[in-house]
């Protein structure tokens, strides 16, 4: 399959690259001067977060955050391919500014399942870059088996009263709103009796506790709901049929070009390292085993990119990729792991040095990404879950 871009799309890519070169040069000099660690702008410091939001505001002013949205919601009615180019360049340049929970996941889900009132209330602030969303899916006892979630929402007049706990909630410490699934009929089969709700993080009873991951980053959180009142107008889709709304959102979450774009940048880092470092007086890039591995990783990047391009093409045709999104998720998350694993092996003992050490290869990026990448085949649905989707929904195989 040969994907080609139009002259207009290529011109946009060039414009975006030039803009990013100028804006990213203004990044605050934090973390030992290392401005390219993958998750720097997840909010570890207020200064980092302020820069993230300033970039988001500028992207919104240009209309780039949501260019593929309908104009009535703050978009430009641009093609899904043009939006994909934006995501690809942002990921490749490790640029801050996006809220994928809002722009990539919730917004298109609301366009399918939401009411006119919900779209009018929640979409414009996302398009303007004014808010941060987070996702309330996983629970302490409900990970891959998401339908076993136990957070309860009980009807009380015009509200639901919500009690329960969500875990691994990315960006909850910076979020203004959370979308979540809660059980509204405890007697129904586990895939039934679940509803999809939108909640303000400032509501009484919402508590956020940080979870510092093994890479030393504050990205995850635990969110507790203690008698939190959520208006019934914030119910998305039908009562007790929120599983189908949540599944639609997962299809959007699992699709995207970020994995191969980030992978391409990491591969280029590894190639530069191999060219500029030696073993026994010979460049690592001349080692036949290293050359072979780098070549195979380059092929893997290209395969992952083409799968992601196909997903974007399907979205441009008004389709919601399902098994194709799972294919992209598997290949993308495994690609990231393969790249960082090989990087750690090639760099040897020095590869274990953290950012800030003058002896850390590539400013410690590969170590950081290696520690972050461990979770990639778990989050957004494990690889095993994705293979099940491909087998049953894609190949029509019977359930085991």
Tab-separated table of C-alpha atoms in Angstrom:
chain	number	residue	atom	x	y	z
A	1	UNK	CA	0.000	0.000	0.000
A	2	UNK	CA	1.414	3.357	-1.045
A	3	UNK	CA	0.201	6.415	0.847
A	4	UNK	CA	0.894	9.740	-0.823
A	5	UNK	CA	0.146	13.195	0.523
A	6	UNK	CA	-1.256	16.110	-1.444
A	7	UNK	CA	0.703	19.318	-2.061
A	8	UNK	CA	-1.526	21.049	0.505
A	9	UNK	CA	-0.806	18.377	3.118
A	10	UNK	CA	2.943	18.527	2.483
A	11	UNK	CA	2.855	22.315	2.773
A	12	UNK	CA	1.055	22.038	6.103
A	13	UNK	CA	3.660	19.560	7.385
A	14	UNK	CA	6.430	22.002	6.443
A	15	UNK	CA	4.630	24.923	8.108
A	16	UNK	CA	4.110	22.941	11.306
A	17	UNK	CA	7.749	21.814	11.450
A	18	UNK	CA	8.982	25.379	11.096
A	19	UNK	CA	6.559	26.585	13.760
A	20	UNK	CA	7.628	23.859	16.187
A	21	UNK	CA	11.297	24.680	15.668
A	22	UNK	CA	10.650	28.248	16.798
A	23	UNK	CA	8.262	27.497	19.674
A	24	UNK	CA	10.140	24.547	21.204
A	25	UNK	CA	13.283	26.662	21.403
A	26	UNK	CA	11.417	28.677	24.050
A	27	UNK	CA	11.058	25.675	26.383
A	28	UNK	CA	12.189	26.318	29.977
A	29	UNK	CA	15.672	25.000	30.706
A	30	UNK	CA	14.721	22.321	33.223
A	31	UNK	CA	15.829	18.779	34.011
A	32	UNK	CA	19.521	19.409	33.416
A	33	UNK	CA	18.849	21.072	30.079
A	34	UNK	CA	17.231	17.947	28.648
A	35	UNK	CA	14.267	19.269	26.666
A	36	UNK	CA	13.305	16.045	24.925
A	37	UNK	CA	12.363	13.492	27.572
A	38	UNK	CA	9.111	12.029	26.306
A	39	UNK	CA	6.830	12.966	29.205
A	40	UNK	CA	8.438	16.165	30.471
A	41	UNK	CA	5.252	18.157	30.159
A	42	UNK	CA	2.915	15.852	32.015
A	43	UNK	CA	3.098	18.298	34.880
A	44	UNK	CA	5.970	17.272	37.126
A	45	UNK	CA	6.497	20.971	37.795
A	46	UNK	CA	4.292	24.026	37.480
A	47	UNK	CA	6.774	25.661	35.102
A	48	UNK	CA	6.663	22.670	32.764
A	49	UNK	CA	2.876	22.610	32.872
A	50	UNK	CA	2.628	26.337	32.189
A	51	UNK	CA	4.752	25.901	29.069
A	52	UNK	CA	2.580	22.970	27.983
A	53	UNK	CA	-0.553	25.101	28.302
A	54	UNK	CA	1.029	28.052	26.495
A	55	UNK	CA	1.808	25.810	23.520
A	56	UNK	CA	-1.732	24.395	23.665
A	57	UNK	CA	-3.204	27.899	23.583
A	58	UNK	CA	-1.118	28.813	20.534
A	59	UNK	CA	-2.091	25.592	18.754
A	60	UNK	CA	-5.745	26.325	19.483
A	61	UNK	CA	-5.416	29.857	18.096
A	62	UNK	CA	-4.170	28.362	14.837
A	63	UNK	CA	-7.018	25.842	14.853
A	64	UNK	CA	-4.574	22.928	14.732
A	65	UNK	CA	-5.704	21.138	17.890
A	66	UNK	CA	-9.039	20.134	16.374
A	67	UNK	CA	-8.751	20.886	12.670
A	68	UNK	CA	-10.704	17.762	11.634
A	69	UNK	CA	-13.710	18.685	13.783
A	70	UNK	CA	-16.837	20.247	12.264
A	71	UNK	CA	-16.676	24.047	12.215
A	72	UNK	CA	-19.679	24.303	14.540
A	73	UNK	CA	-17.609	22.782	17.366
A	74	UNK	CA	-14.438	24.797	16.778
A	75	UNK	CA	-12.839	22.769	13.990
A	76	UNK	CA	-11.924	23.482	10.381
A	77	UNK	CA	-13.633	20.512	8.706
A	78	UNK	CA	-10.149	19.411	7.644
A	79	UNK	CA	-9.452	15.831	6.645
A	80	UNK	CA	-8.505	13.127	9.145
A	81	UNK	CA	-5.276	12.763	7.153
A	82	UNK	CA	-4.301	16.378	7.856
A	83	UNK	CA	-5.073	15.864	11.555
A	84	UNK	CA	-2.901	12.748	11.452
A	85	UNK	CA	-0.012	14.767	9.997
A	86	UNK	CA	-0.369	17.172	12.926
A	87	UNK	CA	-0.242	14.300	15.432
A	88	UNK	CA	2.695	12.687	13.639
A	89	UNK	CA	4.828	15.827	13.712
A	90	UNK	CA	3.914	16.647	17.316
A	91	UNK	CA	4.891	13.139	18.429
A	92	UNK	CA	8.079	13.070	16.363
A	93	UNK	CA	9.235	16.390	17.834
A	94	UNK	CA	8.217	15.296	21.354
A	95	UNK	CA	6.186	18.471	21.557
A	96	UNK	CA	3.890	19.399	24.458
A	97	UNK	CA	0.496	21.014	24.037
A	98	UNK	CA	-1.993	18.289	23.191
A	99	UNK	CA	-4.763	16.838	25.365
A	100	UNK	CA	-5.366	13.497	23.680
A	101	UNK	CA	-7.979	12.591	26.288
A	102	UNK	CA	-10.090	15.524	25.135
A	103	UNK	CA	-9.275	15.966	21.451
A	104	UNK	CA	-8.623	12.375	20.361
A	105	UNK	CA	-10.806	10.289	22.670
A	106	UNK	CA	-13.733	12.099	24.316
A	107	UNK	CA	-14.638	14.612	21.612
A	108	UNK	CA	-15.162	12.136	18.745
A	109	UNK	CA	-17.076	9.895	21.152
A	110	UNK	CA	-19.404	12.772	22.057
A	111	UNK	CA	-19.900	13.477	18.367
A	112	UNK	CA	-21.254	9.936	18.027
A	113	UNK	CA	-23.049	9.319	21.334
A	114	UNK	CA	-23.460	12.728	22.999
A	115	UNK	CA	-26.466	15.046	23.035
A	116	UNK	CA	-26.488	18.431	21.327
A	117	UNK	CA	-26.310	20.057	24.760
A	118	UNK	CA	-23.272	17.978	25.772
A	119	UNK	CA	-21.460	18.776	22.546
A	120	UNK	CA	-22.237	22.479	22.934
A	121	UNK	CA	-20.981	22.506	26.543
A	122	UNK	CA	-17.876	20.345	26.410
A	123	UNK	CA	-16.434	20.581	22.894
A	124	UNK	CA	-15.684	24.334	22.547
A	125	UNK	CA	-13.403	24.503	25.638
A	126	UNK	CA	-11.409	21.535	24.269
A	127	UNK	CA	-11.057	23.211	20.875
A	128	UNK	CA	-9.899	26.438	22.547
A	129	UNK	CA	-7.234	24.576	24.536
A	130	UNK	CA	-8.694	25.724	27.836
A	131	UNK	CA	-9.188	22.406	29.638
A	132	UNK	CA	-7.518	19.102	30.455
A	133	UNK	CA	-9.458	15.831	30.600
A	134	UNK	CA	-8.576	12.493	32.178
A	135	UNK	CA	-9.950	8.953	31.912
A	136	UNK	CA	-11.635	7.007	34.734
A	137	UNK	CA	-11.636	3.401	33.526
A	138	UNK	CA	-9.227	1.132	35.428
A	139	UNK	CA	-9.859	0.294	39.074
A	140	UNK	CA	-7.736	-1.413	41.746
A	141	UNK	CA	-9.508	-4.729	41.071
A	142	UNK	CA	-10.497	-4.111	37.433
A	143	UNK	CA	-7.770	-3.746	34.863
A	144	UNK	CA	-7.941	-5.729	31.642
A	145	UNK	CA	-11.343	-7.102	32.675
A	146	UNK	CA	-12.775	-3.605	32.546
A	147	UNK	CA	-16.389	-4.764	32.659
A	148	UNK	CA	-15.837	-6.026	36.208
A	149	UNK	CA	-15.549	-2.435	37.492
A	150	UNK	CA	-17.264	-1.738	40.818
A	151	UNK	CA	-17.536	2.061	41.040
A	152	UNK	CA	-21.247	2.665	41.744
A	153	UNK	CA	-23.539	5.415	40.495
A	154	UNK	CA	-26.933	5.533	42.222
A	155	UNK	CA	-29.764	7.709	40.922
A	156	UNK	CA	-30.931	10.424	43.293
A	157	UNK	CA	-33.325	12.973	41.807
A	158	UNK	CA	-31.573	14.843	39.012
A	159	UNK	CA	-28.172	13.439	39.970
A	160	UNK	CA	-26.130	10.271	40.242
A	161	UNK	CA	-24.272	9.736	43.513
A	162	UNK	CA	-20.929	8.116	42.690
A	163	UNK	CA	-18.692	6.099	45.022
A	164	UNK	CA	-15.587	4.160	44.121
A	165	UNK	CA	-11.931	4.365	43.093
A	166	UNK	CA	-10.138	4.719	39.764
A	167	UNK	CA	-6.435	3.992	39.409
A	168	UNK	CA	-3.597	4.701	36.946
A	169	UNK	CA	-5.524	7.856	36.035
A	170	UNK	CA	-3.124	9.740	33.787
A	171	UNK	CA	-3.088	13.523	34.257
A	172	UNK	CA	-5.758	13.541	36.991
A	173	UNK	CA	-3.580	15.917	39.028
A	174	UNK	CA	-3.842	18.489	36.211
A	175	UNK	CA	-7.305	17.649	34.877
A	176	UNK	CA	-10.396	19.840	34.960
A	177	UNK	CA	-12.797	17.004	34.047
A	178	UNK	CA	-12.901	13.225	34.007
A	179	UNK	CA	-14.964	10.838	31.888
A	180	UNK	CA	-15.701	7.583	33.669
A	181	UNK	CA	-17.685	4.389	33.591
A	182	UNK	CA	-19.696	3.397	36.658
A	183	UNK	CA	-22.059	0.568	37.486
A	184	UNK	CA	-25.670	1.725	37.583
A	185	UNK	CA	-27.330	-1.719	37.684
A	186	UNK	CA	-25.410	-4.134	39.954
A	187	UNK	CA	-27.756	-7.011	39.124
A	188	UNK	CA	-27.207	-6.910	35.370
A	189	UNK	CA	-24.587	-9.021	33.525
A	190	UNK	CA	-21.218	-7.321	33.875
A	191	UNK	CA	-21.141	-5.808	30.365
A	192	UNK	CA	-24.618	-4.428	31.024
A	193	UNK	CA	-25.603	-2.094	33.806
A	194	UNK	CA	-22.649	0.257	33.168
A	195	UNK	CA	-23.123	3.958	32.394
A	196	UNK	CA	-20.747	6.571	30.952
A	197	UNK	CA	-20.544	9.838	32.917
A	198	UNK	CA	-18.765	13.206	32.748
A	199	UNK	CA	-17.559	14.721	36.026
A	200	UNK	CA	-15.975	17.989	37.108
A	201	UNK	CA	-12.751	17.268	39.033
A	202	UNK	CA	-13.483	20.177	41.383
A	203	UNK	CA	-16.754	18.592	42.575
A	204	UNK	CA	-16.950	17.871	46.335
A	205	UNK	CA	-15.869	14.323	47.146
A	206	UNK	CA	-13.289	13.929	44.348
A	207	UNK	CA	-9.823	13.190	45.770
A	208	UNK	CA	-6.614	12.764	43.742
A	209	UNK	CA	-3.566	10.966	45.138
A	210	UNK	CA	-0.319	10.791	43.126
A	211	UNK	CA	1.341	7.579	41.943
A	212	UNK	CA	5.017	8.093	41.069
A	213	UNK	CA	6.072	5.531	38.465
A	214	UNK	CA	9.386	3.683	38.297
A	215	UNK	CA	10.761	6.244	35.833
A	216	UNK	CA	10.347	8.857	38.572
A	217	UNK	CA	7.533	10.681	36.786
A	218	UNK	CA	4.242	11.864	38.231
A	219	UNK	CA	1.904	10.829	35.461
A	220	UNK	CA	-0.449	8.366	37.170
A	221	UNK	CA	-2.884	9.019	40.001
A	222	UNK	CA	-5.556	7.345	42.093
A	223	UNK	CA	-8.919	9.112	42.041
A	224	UNK	CA	-11.481	8.461	44.776
A	225	UNK	CA	-15.179	9.347	44.547
A	226	UNK	CA	-16.918	9.804	47.905
A	227	UNK	CA	-20.624	10.573	47.422
A	228	UNK	CA	-19.863	12.713	44.371
A	229	UNK	CA	-22.943	14.169	42.702
A	230	UNK	CA	-22.929	14.100	38.891
A	231	UNK	CA	-25.907	15.663	37.090
A	232	UNK	CA	-27.942	13.277	34.957
A	233	UNK	CA	-27.430	15.631	32.029
A	234	UNK	CA	-23.819	14.395	32.049
A	235	UNK	CA	-24.870	10.836	31.203
A	236	UNK	CA	-23.508	10.029	27.732
A	237	UNK	CA	-25.623	7.581	25.755
A	238	UNK	CA	-28.292	5.406	27.335
A	239	UNK	CA	-28.513	4.488	31.001
A	240	UNK	CA	-26.951	1.045	31.637
A	241	UNK	CA	-25.501	0.916	28.104
A	242	UNK	CA	-22.338	2.877	28.741
A	243	UNK	CA	-20.143	-0.092	27.854
A	244	UNK	CA	-20.786	0.607	24.182
A	245	UNK	CA	-19.924	4.288	24.605
A	246	UNK	CA	-16.749	3.345	26.445
A	247	UNK	CA	-15.805	0.807	23.768
A	248	UNK	CA	-16.171	3.467	21.062
A	249	UNK	CA	-13.808	5.713	22.993
A	250	UNK	CA	-11.282	2.870	23.306
A	251	UNK	CA	-11.241	2.480	19.529
A	252	UNK	CA	-10.238	6.139	19.230
A	253	UNK	CA	-7.665	5.757	22.039
A	254	UNK	CA	-5.969	2.764	20.424
A	255	UNK	CA	-5.674	4.362	17.007
A	256	UNK	CA	-3.157	7.019	16.091
A	257	UNK	CA	0.262	7.620	14.636
A	258	UNK	CA	2.074	8.622	17.832
A	259	UNK	CA	3.793	5.267	18.401
A	260	UNK	CA	5.564	5.037	15.021
A	261	UNK	CA	6.346	8.775	14.980
A	262	UNK	CA	7.986	8.590	18.408
A	263	UNK	CA	9.596	5.330	17.302
A	264	UNK	CA	11.094	6.972	14.216
A	265	UNK	CA	12.692	9.655	16.392
A	266	UNK	CA	14.044	7.089	18.845
A	267	UNK	CA	15.437	4.990	15.985
A	268	UNK	CA	17.243	8.035	14.603
A	269	UNK	CA	18.742	8.636	18.059
A	270	UNK	CA	19.992	5.052	18.184
A	271	UNK	CA	21.475	5.251	14.680
A	272	UNK	CA	23.324	8.464	15.577
A	273	UNK	CA	24.624	6.814	18.739
A	274	UNK	CA	25.851	3.788	16.775
A	275	UNK	CA	27.631	6.014	14.249
A	276	UNK	CA	29.343	8.159	16.881
A	277	UNK	CA	30.429	5.523	19.404
A	278	UNK	CA	33.002	2.796	19.031
A	279	UNK	CA	33.945	-0.600	20.401
A	280	UNK	CA	37.565	-1.713	20.031
A	281	UNK	CA	38.127	1.278	17.766
A	282	UNK	CA	35.316	0.351	15.348
A	283	UNK	CA	32.038	2.273	15.099
A	284	UNK	CA	29.079	0.372	16.549
A	285	UNK	CA	27.249	1.006	13.278
A	286	UNK	CA	29.766	-1.299	11.552
A	287	UNK	CA	28.951	-4.234	13.841
A	288	UNK	CA	26.940	-6.655	11.639
A	289	UNK	CA	24.650	-7.666	14.510
A	290	UNK	CA	23.842	-4.043	15.340
A	291	UNK	CA	23.347	-3.170	11.654
A	292	UNK	CA	20.950	-6.093	11.275
A	293	UNK	CA	18.970	-5.128	14.359
A	294	UNK	CA	18.710	-1.472	13.319
A	295	UNK	CA	17.533	-2.528	9.864
A	296	UNK	CA	14.831	-4.735	11.353
A	297	UNK	CA	13.714	-1.930	13.673
A	298	UNK	CA	13.489	0.420	10.682
A	299	UNK	CA	11.216	-2.099	8.957
A	300	UNK	CA	9.115	-2.373	12.121
A	301	UNK	CA	8.737	1.415	12.282
A	302	UNK	CA	7.580	1.486	8.663
A	303	UNK	CA	5.061	-1.332	9.137
A	304	UNK	CA	3.634	0.370	12.225
A	305	UNK	CA	3.421	3.680	10.353
A	306	UNK	CA	1.514	2.130	7.440
A	307	UNK	CA	-0.980	0.464	9.791
A	308	UNK	CA	-1.560	3.842	11.442
A	309	UNK	CA	-1.948	5.568	8.068
A	310	UNK	CA	-4.595	2.996	7.133
A	311	UNK	CA	-6.485	3.727	10.358
A	312	UNK	CA	-6.395	7.457	9.555
A	313	UNK	CA	-7.648	6.760	6.038
A	314	UNK	CA	-10.573	4.756	7.458
A	315	UNK	CA	-11.431	7.639	9.778
A	316	UNK	CA	-11.311	10.004	6.786
A	317	UNK	CA	-14.016	7.831	5.223
A	318	UNK	CA	-16.260	8.217	8.277
A	319	UNK	CA	-15.431	4.751	9.648
A	320	UNK	CA	-14.574	3.857	13.267
A	321	UNK	CA	-11.673	1.371	13.107
A	322	UNK	CA	-12.017	-1.520	15.530
A	323	UNK	CA	-9.770	-4.479	14.819
A	324	UNK	CA	-7.534	-2.097	12.858
A	325	UNK	CA	-7.128	0.094	15.954
A	326	UNK	CA	-6.168	-2.995	17.961
A	327	UNK	CA	-3.605	-3.917	15.306
A	328	UNK	CA	-2.105	-0.425	15.549
A	329	UNK	CA	-2.052	-0.635	19.352
A	330	UNK	CA	-0.212	-3.991	19.392
A	331	UNK	CA	2.382	-3.036	16.812
A	332	UNK	CA	2.903	0.441	18.248
A	333	UNK	CA	3.391	-0.555	21.872
A	334	UNK	CA	5.655	-3.493	20.972
A	335	UNK	CA	7.681	-1.256	18.642
A	336	UNK	CA	8.380	1.170	21.473
A	337	UNK	CA	9.510	-1.668	23.739
A	338	UNK	CA	11.737	-3.218	21.074
A	339	UNK	CA	13.455	0.116	20.411
A	340	UNK	CA	14.201	0.948	24.032
A	341	UNK	CA	15.249	-2.636	24.856
A	342	UNK	CA	17.748	-2.635	21.997
A	343	UNK	CA	18.954	0.843	22.958
A	344	UNK	CA	19.670	-0.294	26.504
A	345	UNK	CA	21.580	-3.306	25.198
A	346	UNK	CA	23.631	-1.285	22.701
A	347	UNK	CA	24.576	1.429	25.201
A	348	UNK	CA	25.752	-1.073	27.817
A	349	UNK	CA	26.225	-0.142	31.453
A	350	UNK	CA	26.250	3.597	30.733
A	351	UNK	CA	22.710	3.253	29.481
A	352	UNK	CA	21.552	2.873	33.080
A	353	UNK	CA	22.615	6.427	33.962
A	354	UNK	CA	19.776	8.863	34.460
A	355	UNK	CA	19.227	12.219	32.844
A	356	UNK	CA	21.436	14.820	34.497
A	357	UNK	CA	24.568	12.662	34.552
A	358	UNK	CA	27.213	13.943	32.152
A	359	UNK	CA	27.978	10.331	31.217
A	360	UNK	CA	24.374	9.397	30.398
A	361	UNK	CA	24.078	8.477	26.702
A	362	UNK	CA	21.456	10.502	24.791
A	363	UNK	CA	20.767	12.529	27.959
A	364	UNK	CA	19.213	9.481	29.619
A	365	UNK	CA	16.259	9.427	27.196
A	366	UNK	CA	16.499	5.743	26.342
A	367	UNK	CA	16.576	4.662	30.007
A	368	UNK	CA	13.605	6.903	30.765
A	369	UNK	CA	11.641	5.587	27.812
A	370	UNK	CA	12.595	1.998	28.626
A	371	UNK	CA	11.091	2.377	32.096
A	372	UNK	CA	8.016	4.149	30.733
A	373	UNK	CA	7.532	1.655	27.897
A	374	UNK	CA	7.148	-1.311	30.232
A	375	UNK	CA	3.484	-0.420	30.716
A	376	UNK	CA	2.655	0.105	27.036
A	377	UNK	CA	1.511	-3.457	26.392
A	378	UNK	CA	-0.770	-3.164	29.436
A	379	UNK	CA	-2.378	0.283	29.237
A	380	UNK	CA	-5.331	0.981	26.897
A	381	UNK	CA	-6.015	-2.757	26.894
A	382	UNK	CA	-3.348	-5.447	27.142
A	383	UNK	CA	-1.876	-7.076	24.061
A	384	UNK	CA	-3.870	-10.194	24.934
A	385	UNK	CA	-7.103	-8.158	24.925
A	386	UNK	CA	-6.193	-6.657	21.540
A	387	UNK	CA	-5.491	-10.102	20.064
A	388	UNK	CA	-8.890	-11.260	21.313
A	389	UNK	CA	-10.551	-8.342	19.514
A	390	UNK	CA	-8.691	-9.106	16.297
A	391	UNK	CA	-9.593	-12.800	16.536
A	392	UNK	CA	-13.298	-12.399	17.321
A	393	UNK	CA	-14.287	-9.132	15.619
A	394	UNK	CA	-11.688	-9.212	12.865
A	395	UNK	CA	-11.396	-12.878	11.903
A	396	UNK	CA	-14.794	-14.026	13.183
A	397	UNK	CA	-13.287	-16.771	15.342
A	398	UNK	CA	-15.406	-18.225	18.160
A	399	UNK	CA	-14.763	-17.209	21.736
A	400	UNK	CA	-12.776	-19.737	23.745
